[in-house]
Every structure is written in structure tokens, then in C-alpha cells.
Amino acid sequence: EPEVTQTPSHQVTQMGQEVILRCVPISNHLYFYWYRQILGQKVEFLVSFYNNEISEKSEIFDDQFSVERPDGSNFTLKIRSTKLEDSAMYFCASSNPGTGSYEQYFGPGTRLTVT
Amino acid sequence: AQTVTQSQPEMSVQEAETVTLSCTYDTSENNYYLFWYKQPPSRQMILVIRQEAYKQQNATENRFSVNFQKAAKSFSLKISDSQLGDTAMYFCAFMKHAGANNLFFGTGTRLTVIP
């Protein structure tokens, strides 16, 4: 069964450094998402992406964040200058509503630790 | 704005018994989707079941079923014949019915199945 993959599984970085989190969505999916989950809290929406542009973003997704689909398979989240409060689990998800199914399929997540 | 409320932070159930997890939501939308996601200790987000708001029939997936009460804006999850592998965080989530829309998650219920 196709699945969303994410790399790395765990990233440790120093405050102020740039990080890039990578995702490979399911191949026939057209909509891509990033969510984050601070430890012990609920999952929060960051951004959605369709047709090579951002569809929607939350107030969390400020100028420090950017997303890109650099090729036909990868979908990346960049945090320009990490802060301690960016420490969280970051989930990528994808969907293809055109098939009649609105489920979003999640990757296993990247645990980001900012020290 | 959409909000999702899970009023039970923790629950436990004996193996083989039945348990019901509660979820309520607030929206002005008429068409939407509701989901239950399971997050085991690995922190992977796994879709358990979904419900389209326009369908009156409650969704079922093997041991999992929902009680969807649209007028009351309630969407509870029933797990029958609980198994040790059901131990996890369970998140209720809401999505507007159209295009690339983000999921709004509740704060989760931690379910422990006791042998």
C-alpha cells in the first residue's frame, strides 16, 4: 500500500539554524499539508499546498516558514531560523479529493529538537 | 471558526470490552467530514474511520463505529472487543467539505486497554 514518507525521523539543530524537513507524498496525490504537534498537545495545521502554490496557511506559518515542491516527488518544509519553540513533531500529509476520498494520509513524522 | 472538543483526556477499558470516546464540534458549515485518528506511542497518525456529514448512516470499520449526531454536533467513536493494540491517543478531526482543506483536531483522548 502506498504511504507518505518523511526524512529525517529525528533532527537536532541549534537555535538560529535553518532546517529542511522532507516529505514524499503518495504519488497520485495532489494536495499536500504540513502539521505540527508540540509534545503533549494537539496536532495543528501549518500549511496546505496545491498546484505549486500555498492554498491555505495558519497564523503559525509566519515568514520563518516556507514550503516547496522542488521536483515531482518531494515536498519540503523549511524553517529559516529555528527557535526553541519550534521543537515539535512535524507531520506531512497528502490527499487526492479528486478520487472522491478526502482522507489525508500522514507520514510518520519528523521530530525536530531545537537546542 | 471550527472547533473540536474532546472532553475525556484519559480513558481505560478492559480487554475485550467496549469503550466510547466523545467528540463534539462547532461549525457553521453544512457539508463537512469528520475523522478519528489513532496515534500509538510511535506517534504515527493512523486514520481509523471517517464520516461524511451528508450521510445519515453511521460509519463502521470492523470493530470501530461512530455515532454521528449532526444536530447535536456530536461524533463519538465506539471501539468494540478492545485489544491491547488499541492503546493509543485518539484524535477527533473536522474538515470542511471542499478542496484542499486543513484538519482541525481535538486535544485527544488517551486510551489504555488493560489486560
PDB file of N, CA and C in Angstrom, chain B residues 10-107:
ATOM      1  N   GLU B  10      -8.372  11.196  29.365  1.00  0.00           N
ATOM      2  CA  GLU B  10      -7.885   9.821  29.509  1.00  0.00           C
ATOM      3  C   GLU B  10      -9.057   8.891  29.758  1.00  0.00           C
ATOM      4  N   MET B  11      -8.925   7.691  29.203  1.00  0.00           N
ATOM      5  CA  MET B  11      -9.910   6.643  29.467  1.00  0.00           C
ATOM      6  C   MET B  11      -9.182   5.307  29.490  1.00  0.00           C
ATOM      7  N   SER B  12      -9.816   4.360  30.172  1.00  0.00           N
ATOM      8  CA  SER B  12      -9.272   2.998  30.161  1.00  0.00           C
ATOM      9  C   SER B  12     -10.425   2.023  29.980  1.00  0.00           C
ATOM     10  N   VAL B  13     -10.071   0.858  29.465  1.00  0.00           N
ATOM     11  CA  VAL B  13     -11.074  -0.182  29.209  1.00  0.00           C
ATOM     12  C   VAL B  13     -10.422  -1.535  29.366  1.00  0.00           C
ATOM     13  N   GLN B  14     -11.176  -2.495  29.863  1.00  0.00           N
ATOM     14  CA  GLN B  14     -10.671  -3.854  29.959  1.00  0.00           C
ATOM     15  C   GLN B  14     -10.637  -4.478  28.572  1.00  0.00           C
ATOM     16  N   GLU B  15      -9.631  -5.275  28.371  1.00  0.00           N
ATOM     17  CA  GLU B  15      -9.524  -6.015  27.112  1.00  0.00           C
ATOM     18  C   GLU B  15     -10.829  -6.768  26.851  1.00  0.00           C
ATOM     19  N   ALA B  16     -11.258  -6.734  25.594  1.00  0.00           N
ATOM     20  CA  ALA B  16     -12.477  -7.393  25.107  1.00  0.00           C
ATOM     21  C   ALA B  16     -13.760  -6.607  25.412  1.00  0.00           C
ATOM     22  N   GLU B  17     -13.648  -5.539  26.201  1.00  0.00           N
ATOM     23  CA  GLU B  17     -14.828  -4.730  26.488  1.00  0.00           C
ATOM     24  C   GLU B  17     -15.003  -3.643  25.425  1.00  0.00           C
ATOM     25  N   THR B  18     -16.077  -2.887  25.588  1.00  0.00           N
ATOM     26  CA  THR B  18     -16.400  -1.817  24.644  1.00  0.00           C
ATOM     27  C   THR B  18     -16.202  -0.465  25.318  1.00  0.00           C
ATOM     28  N   VAL B  19     -15.702   0.477  24.552  1.00  0.00           N
ATOM     29  CA  VAL B  19     -15.475   1.823  25.083  1.00  0.00           C
ATOM     30  C   VAL B  19     -15.940   2.846  24.052  1.00  0.00           C
ATOM     31  N   THR B  20     -16.415   3.980  24.543  1.00  0.00           N
ATOM     32  CA  THR B  20     -16.875   5.059  23.665  1.00  0.00           C
ATOM     33  C   THR B  20     -16.133   6.344  23.997  1.00  0.00           C
ATOM     34  N   LEU B  21     -15.545   6.917  22.968  1.00  0.00           N
ATOM     35  CA  LEU B  21     -14.828   8.185  23.110  1.00  0.00           C
ATOM     36  C   LEU B  21     -15.685   9.305  22.542  1.00  0.00           C
ATOM     37  N   SER B  22     -15.763  10.416  23.268  1.00  0.00           N
ATOM     38  CA  SER B  22     -16.658  11.502  22.886  1.00  0.00           C
ATOM     39  C   SER B  22     -15.943  12.587  22.079  1.00  0.00           C
ATOM     40  N   CYS B  23     -16.709  13.233  21.217  1.00  0.00           N
ATOM     41  CA  CYS B  23     -16.201  14.360  20.442  1.00  0.00           C
ATOM     42  C   CYS B  23     -17.376  15.252  20.081  1.00  0.00           C
ATOM     43  N   THR B  24     -17.214  16.523  20.302  1.00  0.00           N
ATOM     44  CA  THR B  24     -18.195  17.482  19.807  1.00  0.00           C
ATOM     45  C   THR B  24     -17.456  18.536  19.004  1.00  0.00           C
ATOM     46  N   TYR B  25     -18.181  19.209  18.134  1.00  0.00           N
ATOM     47  CA  TYR B  25     -17.544  20.185  17.267  1.00  0.00           C
ATOM     48  C   TYR B  25     -18.498  21.343  17.054  1.00  0.00           C
ATOM     49  N   ASP B  26     -17.937  22.435  16.602  1.00  0.00           N
ATOM     50  CA  ASP B  26     -18.745  23.613  16.341  1.00  0.00           C
ATOM     51  C   ASP B  26     -18.408  24.117  14.948  1.00  0.00           C
ATOM     52  N   THR B  27     -19.417  24.298  14.120  1.00  0.00           N
ATOM     53  CA  THR B  27     -19.212  24.799  12.777  1.00  0.00           C
ATOM     54  C   THR B  27     -20.497  25.399  12.244  1.00  0.00           C
ATOM     55  N   SER B  28     -20.335  26.312  11.278  1.00  0.00           N
ATOM     56  CA  SER B  28     -21.491  26.856  10.576  1.00  0.00           C
ATOM     57  C   SER B  28     -21.658  26.195   9.208  1.00  0.00           C
ATOM     58  N   GLU B  29     -20.740  25.283   8.882  1.00  0.00           N
ATOM     59  CA  GLU B  29     -20.807  24.580   7.617  1.00  0.00           C
ATOM     60  C   GLU B  29     -21.927  23.546   7.653  1.00  0.00           C
ATOM     61  N   ASN B  30     -22.453  23.238   6.477  1.00  0.00           N
ATOM     62  CA  ASN B  30     -23.475  22.195   6.395  1.00  0.00           C
ATOM     63  C   ASN B  30     -22.887  20.886   5.876  1.00  0.00           C
ATOM     64  N   ASN B  31     -21.916  21.001   4.991  1.00  0.00           N
ATOM     65  CA  ASN B  31     -21.254  19.803   4.470  1.00  0.00           C
ATOM     66  C   ASN B  31     -19.825  19.762   4.963  1.00  0.00           C
ATOM     67  N   TYR B  32     -19.429  18.660   5.520  1.00  0.00           N
ATOM     68  CA  TYR B  32     -18.081  18.533   6.070  1.00  0.00           C
ATOM     69  C   TYR B  32     -17.767  17.069   6.321  1.00  0.00           C
ATOM     70  N   TYR B  33     -16.534  16.809   6.669  1.00  0.00           N
ATOM     71  CA  TYR B  33     -16.084  15.463   7.006  1.00  0.00           C
ATOM     72  C   TYR B  33     -15.607  15.435   8.448  1.00  0.00           C
ATOM     73  N   LEU B  34     -15.792  14.305   9.068  1.00  0.00           N
ATOM     74  CA  LEU B  34     -15.278  14.062  10.422  1.00  0.00           C
ATOM     75  C   LEU B  34     -14.427  12.804  10.403  1.00  0.00           C
ATOM     76  N   PHE B  35     -13.398  12.813  11.213  1.00  0.00           N
ATOM     77  CA  PHE B  35     -12.454  11.700  11.232  1.00  0.00           C
ATOM     78  C   PHE B  35     -12.058  11.367  12.668  1.00  0.00           C
ATOM     79  N   TRP B  36     -11.686  10.125  12.847  1.00  0.00           N
ATOM     80  CA  TRP B  36     -10.966   9.713  14.048  1.00  0.00           C
ATOM     81  C   TRP B  36      -9.608   9.184  13.612  1.00  0.00           C
ATOM     82  N   TYR B  37      -8.569   9.750  14.238  1.00  0.00           N
ATOM     83  CA  TYR B  37      -7.206   9.287  14.004  1.00  0.00           C
ATOM     84  C   TYR B  37      -6.676   8.666  15.285  1.00  0.00           C
ATOM     85  N   LYS B  38      -5.863   7.642  15.111  1.00  0.00           N
ATOM     86  CA  LYS B  38      -5.202   6.960  16.221  1.00  0.00           C
ATOM     87  C   LYS B  38      -3.719   7.303  16.178  1.00  0.00           C
ATOM     88  N   GLN B  39      -3.156   7.610  17.337  1.00  0.00           N
ATOM     89  CA  GLN B  39      -1.718   7.883  17.417  1.00  0.00           C
ATOM     90  C   GLN B  39      -1.105   6.993  18.495  1.00  0.00           C
ATOM     91  N   PRO B  40      -0.519   5.854  18.094  1.00  0.00           N
ATOM     92  CA  PRO B  40       0.141   4.978  19.068  1.00  0.00           C
ATOM     93  C   PRO B  40       1.435   5.611  19.572  1.00  0.00           C
ATOM     94  N   PRO B  41       2.133   4.947  20.486  1.00  0.00           N
ATOM     95  CA  PRO B  41       3.380   5.523  21.017  1.00  0.00           C
ATOM     96  C   PRO B  41       4.403   5.888  19.939  1.00  0.00           C
ATOM     97  N   SER B  42       4.345   5.236  18.803  1.00  0.00           N
ATOM     98  CA  SER B  42       5.259   5.593  17.709  1.00  0.00           C
ATOM     99  C   SER B  42       4.984   6.984  17.163  1.00  0.00           C
ATOM    100  N   ARG B  43       3.841   7.549  17.493  1.00  0.00           N
ATOM    101  CA  ARG B  43       3.387   8.897  17.113  1.00  0.00           C
ATOM    102  C   ARG B  43       2.949   9.010  15.656  1.00  0.00           C
ATOM    103  N   GLN B  44       2.910   7.899  14.953  1.00  0.00           N
ATOM    104  CA  GLN B  44       2.332   7.895  13.605  1.00  0.00           C
ATOM    105  C   GLN B  44       0.842   8.196  13.708  1.00  0.00           C
ATOM    106  N   MET B  45       0.317   8.992  12.800  1.00  0.00           N
ATOM    107  CA  MET B  45      -1.120   9.297  12.766  1.00  0.00           C
ATOM    108  C   MET B  45      -1.801   8.321  11.801  1.00  0.00           C
ATOM    109  N   ILE B  46      -2.711   7.542  12.328  1.00  0.00           N
ATOM    110  CA  ILE B  46      -3.355   6.494  11.536  1.00  0.00           C
ATOM    111  C   ILE B  46      -4.851   6.767  11.476  1.00  0.00           C
ATOM    112  N   LEU B  47      -5.393   6.821  10.265  1.00  0.00           N
ATOM    113  CA  LEU B  47      -6.828   7.048  10.116  1.00  0.00           C
ATOM    114  C   LEU B  47      -7.593   5.812  10.577  1.00  0.00           C
ATOM    115  N   VAL B  48      -8.568   6.035  11.443  1.00  0.00           N
ATOM    116  CA  VAL B  48      -9.390   4.932  11.953  1.00  0.00           C
ATOM    117  C   VAL B  48     -10.697   4.847  11.193  1.00  0.00           C
ATOM    118  N   ILE B  49     -11.366   5.986  11.043  1.00  0.00           N
ATOM    119  CA  ILE B  49     -12.693   5.987  10.446  1.00  0.00           C
ATOM    120  C   ILE B  49     -13.059   7.398  10.030  1.00  0.00           C
ATOM    121  N   ARG B  50     -13.926   7.517   9.037  1.00  0.00           N
ATOM    122  CA  ARG B  50     -14.381   8.815   8.595  1.00  0.00           C
ATOM    123  C   ARG B  50     -15.891   8.801   8.405  1.00  0.00           C
ATOM    124  N   GLN B  51     -16.463  10.018   8.452  1.00  0.00           N
ATOM    125  CA  GLN B  51     -17.908  10.166   8.289  1.00  0.00           C
ATOM    126  C   GLN B  51     -18.184  11.410   7.466  1.00  0.00           C
ATOM    127  N   GLU B  52     -18.989  11.262   6.415  1.00  0.00           N
ATOM    128  CA  GLU B  52     -19.429  12.421   5.647  1.00  0.00           C
ATOM    129  C   GLU B  52     -20.694  12.986   6.294  1.00  0.00           C
ATOM    130  N   ALA B  53     -20.765  14.291   6.447  1.00  0.00           N
ATOM    131  CA  ALA B  53     -21.896  14.889   7.162  1.00  0.00           C
ATOM    132  C   ALA B  53     -23.213  14.693   6.434  1.00  0.00           C
ATOM    133  N   TYR B  54     -23.148  14.512   5.112  1.00  0.00           N
ATOM    134  CA  TYR B  54     -24.393  14.379   4.366  1.00  0.00           C
ATOM    135  C   TYR B  54     -24.970  12.966   4.448  1.00  0.00           C
ATOM    136  N   LYS B  55     -24.203  12.050   5.021  1.00  0.00           N
ATOM    137  CA  LYS B  55     -24.687  10.671   5.169  1.00  0.00           C
ATOM    138  C   LYS B  55     -25.300  10.489   6.553  1.00  0.00           C
ATOM    139  N   GLN B  56     -26.501   9.959   6.572  1.00  0.00           N
ATOM    140  CA  GLN B  56     -27.152   9.724   7.850  1.00  0.00           C
ATOM    141  C   GLN B  56     -26.656   8.448   8.508  1.00  0.00           C
ATOM    142  N   GLN B  57     -26.244   7.495   7.682  1.00  0.00           N
ATOM    143  CA  GLN B  57     -25.804   6.218   8.225  1.00  0.00           C
ATOM    144  C   GLN B  57     -24.463   6.370   8.902  1.00  0.00           C
ATOM    145  N   ASN B  58     -24.348   5.814  10.093  1.00  0.00           N
ATOM    146  CA  ASN B  58     -23.097   5.871  10.824  1.00  0.00           C
ATOM    147  C   ASN B  58     -22.052   4.959  10.190  1.00  0.00           C
ATOM    148  N   ALA B  59     -20.814   5.470  10.103  1.00  0.00           N
ATOM    149  CA  ALA B  59     -19.726   4.693   9.512  1.00  0.00           C
ATOM    150  C   ALA B  59     -19.286   3.582  10.461  1.00  0.00           C
ATOM    151  N   THR B  60     -18.862   2.470   9.870  1.00  0.00           N
ATOM    152  CA  THR B  60     -18.284   1.371  10.645  1.00  0.00           C
ATOM    153  C   THR B  60     -17.066   0.835   9.914  1.00  0.00           C
ATOM    154  N   GLU B  61     -16.082   0.431  10.681  1.00  0.00           N
ATOM    155  CA  GLU B  61     -14.870  -0.205  10.152  1.00  0.00           C
ATOM    156  C   GLU B  61     -14.489  -1.302  11.132  1.00  0.00           C
ATOM    157  N   ASN B  62     -14.948  -2.507  10.839  1.00  0.00           N
ATOM    158  CA  ASN B  62     -14.636  -3.659  11.703  1.00  0.00           C
ATOM    159  C   ASN B  62     -15.086  -3.372  13.137  1.00  0.00           C
ATOM    160  N   ARG B  63     -14.164  -3.305  14.082  1.00  0.00           N
ATOM    161  CA  ARG B  63     -14.539  -3.113  15.493  1.00  0.00           C
ATOM    162  C   ARG B  63     -14.833  -1.658  15.844  1.00  0.00           C
ATOM    163  N   PHE B  64     -14.629  -0.766  14.890  1.00  0.00           N
ATOM    164  CA  PHE B  64     -14.793   0.658  15.145  1.00  0.00           C
ATOM    165  C   PHE B  64     -16.084   1.161  14.482  1.00  0.00           C
ATOM    166  N   SER B  65     -16.835   1.933  15.218  1.00  0.00           N
ATOM    167  CA  SER B  65     -18.038   2.543  14.661  1.00  0.00           C
ATOM    168  C   SER B  65     -18.223   3.919  15.283  1.00  0.00           C
ATOM    169  N   VAL B  66     -19.016   4.736  14.611  1.00  0.00           N
ATOM    170  CA  VAL B  66     -19.256   6.074  15.134  1.00  0.00           C
ATOM    171  C   VAL B  66     -20.744   6.262  15.385  1.00  0.00           C
ATOM    172  N   ASN B  67     -21.026   7.206  16.268  1.00  0.00           N
ATOM    173  CA  ASN B  67     -22.390   7.679  16.479  1.00  0.00           C
ATOM    174  C   ASN B  67     -22.390   9.158  16.110  1.00  0.00           C
ATOM    175  N   PHE B  68     -22.868   9.435  14.903  1.00  0.00           N
ATOM    176  CA  PHE B  68     -22.848  10.786  14.376  1.00  0.00           C
ATOM    177  C   PHE B  68     -24.217  11.415  14.576  1.00  0.00           C
ATOM    178  N   GLN B  69     -24.248  12.475  15.359  1.00  0.00           N
ATOM    179  CA  GLN B  69     -25.487  13.201  15.619  1.00  0.00           C
ATOM    180  C   GLN B  69     -25.291  14.624  15.100  1.00  0.00           C
ATOM    181  N   LYS B  70     -25.742  14.875  13.856  1.00  0.00           N
ATOM    182  CA  LYS B  70     -25.437  16.142  13.210  1.00  0.00           C
ATOM    183  C   LYS B  70     -26.066  17.321  13.937  1.00  0.00           C
ATOM    184  N   ALA B  71     -27.303  17.185  14.353  1.00  0.00           N
ATOM    185  CA  ALA B  71     -27.985  18.302  15.019  1.00  0.00           C
ATOM    186  C   ALA B  71     -27.282  18.662  16.328  1.00  0.00           C
ATOM    187  N   ALA B  72     -26.796  17.655  17.015  1.00  0.00           N
ATOM    188  CA  ALA B  72     -26.102  17.874  18.284  1.00  0.00           C
ATOM    189  C   ALA B  72     -24.626  18.166  18.083  1.00  0.00           C
ATOM    190  N   LYS B  73     -24.147  18.043  16.847  1.00  0.00           N
ATOM    191  CA  LYS B  73     -22.726  18.243  16.519  1.00  0.00           C
ATOM    192  C   LYS B  73     -21.867  17.361  17.412  1.00  0.00           C
ATOM    193  N   SER B  74     -22.223  16.084  17.377  1.00  0.00           N
ATOM    194  CA  SER B  74     -21.535  15.096  18.185  1.00  0.00           C
ATOM    195  C   SER B  74     -21.058  13.957  17.297  1.00  0.00           C
ATOM    196  N   PHE B  75     -19.877  13.423  17.613  1.00  0.00           N
ATOM    197  CA  PHE B  75     -19.259  12.403  16.754  1.00  0.00           C
ATOM    198  C   PHE B  75     -18.436  11.485  17.651  1.00  0.00           C
ATOM    199  N   SER B  76     -19.079  10.510  18.256  1.00  0.00           N
ATOM    200  CA  SER B  76     -18.370   9.645  19.188  1.00  0.00           C
ATOM    201  C   SER B  76     -17.870   8.388  18.487  1.00  0.00           C
ATOM    202  N   LEU B  77     -16.810   7.830  19.024  1.00  0.00           N
ATOM    203  CA  LEU B  77     -16.182   6.623  18.483  1.00  0.00           C
ATOM    204  C   LEU B  77     -16.397   5.475  19.459  1.00  0.00           C
ATOM    205  N   LYS B  78     -16.923   4.382  18.961  1.00  0.00           N
ATOM    206  CA  LYS B  78     -17.095   3.178  19.775  1.00  0.00           C
ATOM    207  C   LYS B  78     -16.105   2.122  19.309  1.00  0.00           C
ATOM    208  N   ILE B  79     -15.365   1.595  20.248  1.00  0.00           N
ATOM    209  CA  ILE B  79     -14.433   0.505  19.968  1.00  0.00           C
ATOM    210  C   ILE B  79     -14.965  -0.731  20.680  1.00  0.00           C
ATOM    211  N   SER B  80     -15.288  -1.734  19.901  1.00  0.00           N
ATOM    212  CA  SER B  80     -15.804  -2.988  20.445  1.00  0.00           C
ATOM    213  C   SER B  80     -14.678  -4.000  20.565  1.00  0.00           C
ATOM    214  N   ASP B  81     -14.844  -4.938  21.514  1.00  0.00           N
ATOM    215  CA  ASP B  81     -13.850  -6.008  21.672  1.00  0.00           C
ATOM    216  C   ASP B  81     -12.431  -5.414  21.728  1.00  0.00           C
ATOM    217  N   SER B  82     -12.228  -4.499  22.653  1.00  0.00           N
ATOM    218  CA  SER B  82     -10.961  -3.761  22.737  1.00  0.00           C
ATOM    219  C   SER B  82      -9.762  -4.714  22.817  1.00  0.00           C
ATOM    220  N   GLN B  83      -8.719  -4.339  22.113  1.00  0.00           N
ATOM    221  CA  GLN B  83      -7.484  -5.125  22.096  1.00  0.00           C
ATOM    222  C   GLN B  83      -6.330  -4.286  22.626  1.00  0.00           C
ATOM    223  N   LEU B  84      -5.301  -4.974  23.092  1.00  0.00           N
ATOM    224  CA  LEU B  84      -4.156  -4.254  23.667  1.00  0.00           C
ATOM    225  C   LEU B  84      -3.558  -3.276  22.657  1.00  0.00           C
ATOM    226  N   GLY B  85      -3.607  -3.639  21.385  1.00  0.00           N
ATOM    227  CA  GLY B  85      -3.073  -2.766  20.339  1.00  0.00           C
ATOM    228  C   GLY B  85      -3.889  -1.509  20.112  1.00  0.00           C
ATOM    229  N   ASP B  86      -5.033  -1.410  20.744  1.00  0.00           N
ATOM    230  CA  ASP B  86      -5.845  -0.190  20.630  1.00  0.00           C
ATOM    231  C   ASP B  86      -5.340   0.907  21.556  1.00  0.00           C
ATOM    232  N   THR B  87      -4.433   0.562  22.456  1.00  0.00           N
ATOM    233  CA  THR B  87      -3.872   1.568  23.357  1.00  0.00           C
ATOM    234  C   THR B  87      -3.168   2.639  22.545  1.00  0.00           C
ATOM    235  N   ALA B  88      -3.623   3.882  22.691  1.00  0.00           N
ATOM    236  CA  ALA B  88      -3.113   4.984  21.867  1.00  0.00           C
ATOM    237  C   ALA B  88      -3.819   6.271  22.257  1.00  0.00           C
ATOM    238  N   MET B  89      -3.346   7.368  21.677  1.00  0.00           N
ATOM    239  CA  MET B  89      -4.103   8.631  21.701  1.00  0.00           C
ATOM    240  C   MET B  89      -5.059   8.591  20.527  1.00  0.00           C
ATOM    241  N   TYR B  90      -6.266   9.062  20.757  1.00  0.00           N
ATOM    242  CA  TYR B  90      -7.260   9.141  19.694  1.00  0.00           C
ATOM    243  C   TYR B  90      -7.669  10.603  19.510  1.00  0.00           C
ATOM    244  N   PHE B  91      -7.548  11.050  18.273  1.00  0.00           N
ATOM    245  CA  PHE B  91      -7.883  12.430  17.946  1.00  0.00           C
ATOM    246  C   PHE B  91      -9.094  12.462  17.024  1.00  0.00           C
ATOM    247  N   CYS B  92     -10.043  13.301  17.389  1.00  0.00           N
ATOM    248  CA  CYS B  92     -11.178  13.599  16.535  1.00  0.00           C
ATOM    249  C   CYS B  92     -10.780  14.782  15.656  1.00  0.00           C
ATOM    250  N   ALA B  93     -11.187  14.788  14.407  1.00  0.00           N
ATOM    251  CA  ALA B  93     -10.797  15.863  13.498  1.00  0.00           C
ATOM    252  C   ALA B  93     -11.942  16.228  12.562  1.00  0.00           C
ATOM    253  N   PHE B  94     -11.960  17.496  12.180  1.00  0.00           N
ATOM    254  CA  PHE B  94     -13.017  18.065  11.331  1.00  0.00           C
ATOM    255  C   PHE B  94     -12.371  18.656  10.078  1.00  0.00           C
ATOM    256  N   MET B  95     -13.061  18.506   8.953  1.00  0.00           N
ATOM    257  CA  MET B  95     -12.593  19.129   7.725  1.00  0.00           C
ATOM    258  C   MET B  95     -13.774  19.661   6.933  1.00  0.00           C
ATOM    259  N   LYS B  96     -13.653  20.885   6.432  1.00  0.00           N
ATOM    260  CA  LYS B  96     -14.689  21.442   5.569  1.00  0.00           C
ATOM    261  C   LYS B  96     -14.726  20.643   4.269  1.00  0.00           C
ATOM    262  N   HIS B  97     -15.897  20.561   3.699  1.00  0.00           N
ATOM    263  CA  HIS B  97     -16.092  19.739   2.513  1.00  0.00           C
ATOM    264  C   HIS B  97     -15.828  20.551   1.256  1.00  0.00           C
ATOM    265  N   ALA B  98     -14.557  20.648   0.881  1.00  0.00           N
ATOM    266  CA  ALA B  98     -14.203  21.277  -0.402  1.00  0.00           C
ATOM    267  C   ALA B  98     -12.695  21.398  -0.505  1.00  0.00           C
ATOM    268  N   GLY B  99     -12.170  20.960  -1.652  1.00  0.00           N
ATOM    269  CA  GLY B  99     -10.788  21.268  -1.989  1.00  0.00           C
ATOM    270  C   GLY B  99      -9.742  20.889  -0.965  1.00  0.00           C
ATOM    271  N   ALA B 100      -8.685  21.647  -0.945  1.00  0.00           N
ATOM    272  CA  ALA B 100      -7.575  21.378  -0.034  1.00  0.00           C
ATOM    273  C   ALA B 100      -7.860  22.068   1.282  1.00  0.00           C
ATOM    274  N   ASN B 101      -8.419  21.365   2.187  1.00  0.00           N
ATOM    275  CA  ASN B 101      -8.767  21.955   3.467  1.00  0.00           C
ATOM    276  C   ASN B 101      -8.059  21.257   4.601  1.00  0.00           C
ATOM    277  N   ASN B 102      -7.675  22.059   5.540  1.00  0.00           N
ATOM    278  CA  ASN B 102      -6.926  21.513   6.651  1.00  0.00           C
ATOM    279  C   ASN B 102      -7.850  20.828   7.632  1.00  0.00           C
ATOM    280  N   LEU B 103      -7.267  19.969   8.424  1.00  0.00           N
ATOM    281  CA  LEU B 103      -7.963  19.297   9.504  1.00  0.00           C
ATOM    282  C   LEU B 103      -7.851  20.128  10.781  1.00  0.00           C
ATOM    283  N   PHE B 104      -8.964  20.214  11.489  1.00  0.00           N
ATOM    284  CA  PHE B 104      -8.963  20.801  12.829  1.00  0.00           C
ATOM    285  C   PHE B 104      -9.057  19.631  13.806  1.00  0.00           C
ATOM    286  N   PHE B 105      -8.087  19.565  14.696  1.00  0.00           N
ATOM    287  CA  PHE B 105      -8.028  18.441  15.626  1.00  0.00           C
ATOM    288  C   PHE B 105      -8.507  18.828  17.015  1.00  0.00           C
ATOM    289  N   GLY B 106      -9.068  17.850  17.709  1.00  0.00           N
ATOM    290  CA  GLY B 106      -9.317  17.993  19.128  1.00  0.00           C
ATOM    291  C   GLY B 106      -8.032  17.739  19.911  1.00  0.00           C
ATOM    292  N   THR B 107      -8.133  17.852  21.219  1.00  0.00           N
ATOM    293  CA  THR B 107      -6.958  17.713  22.077  1.00  0.00           C
ATOM    294  C   THR B 107      -6.611  16.266  22.378  1.00  0.00           C
TER     295      THR B 107
END
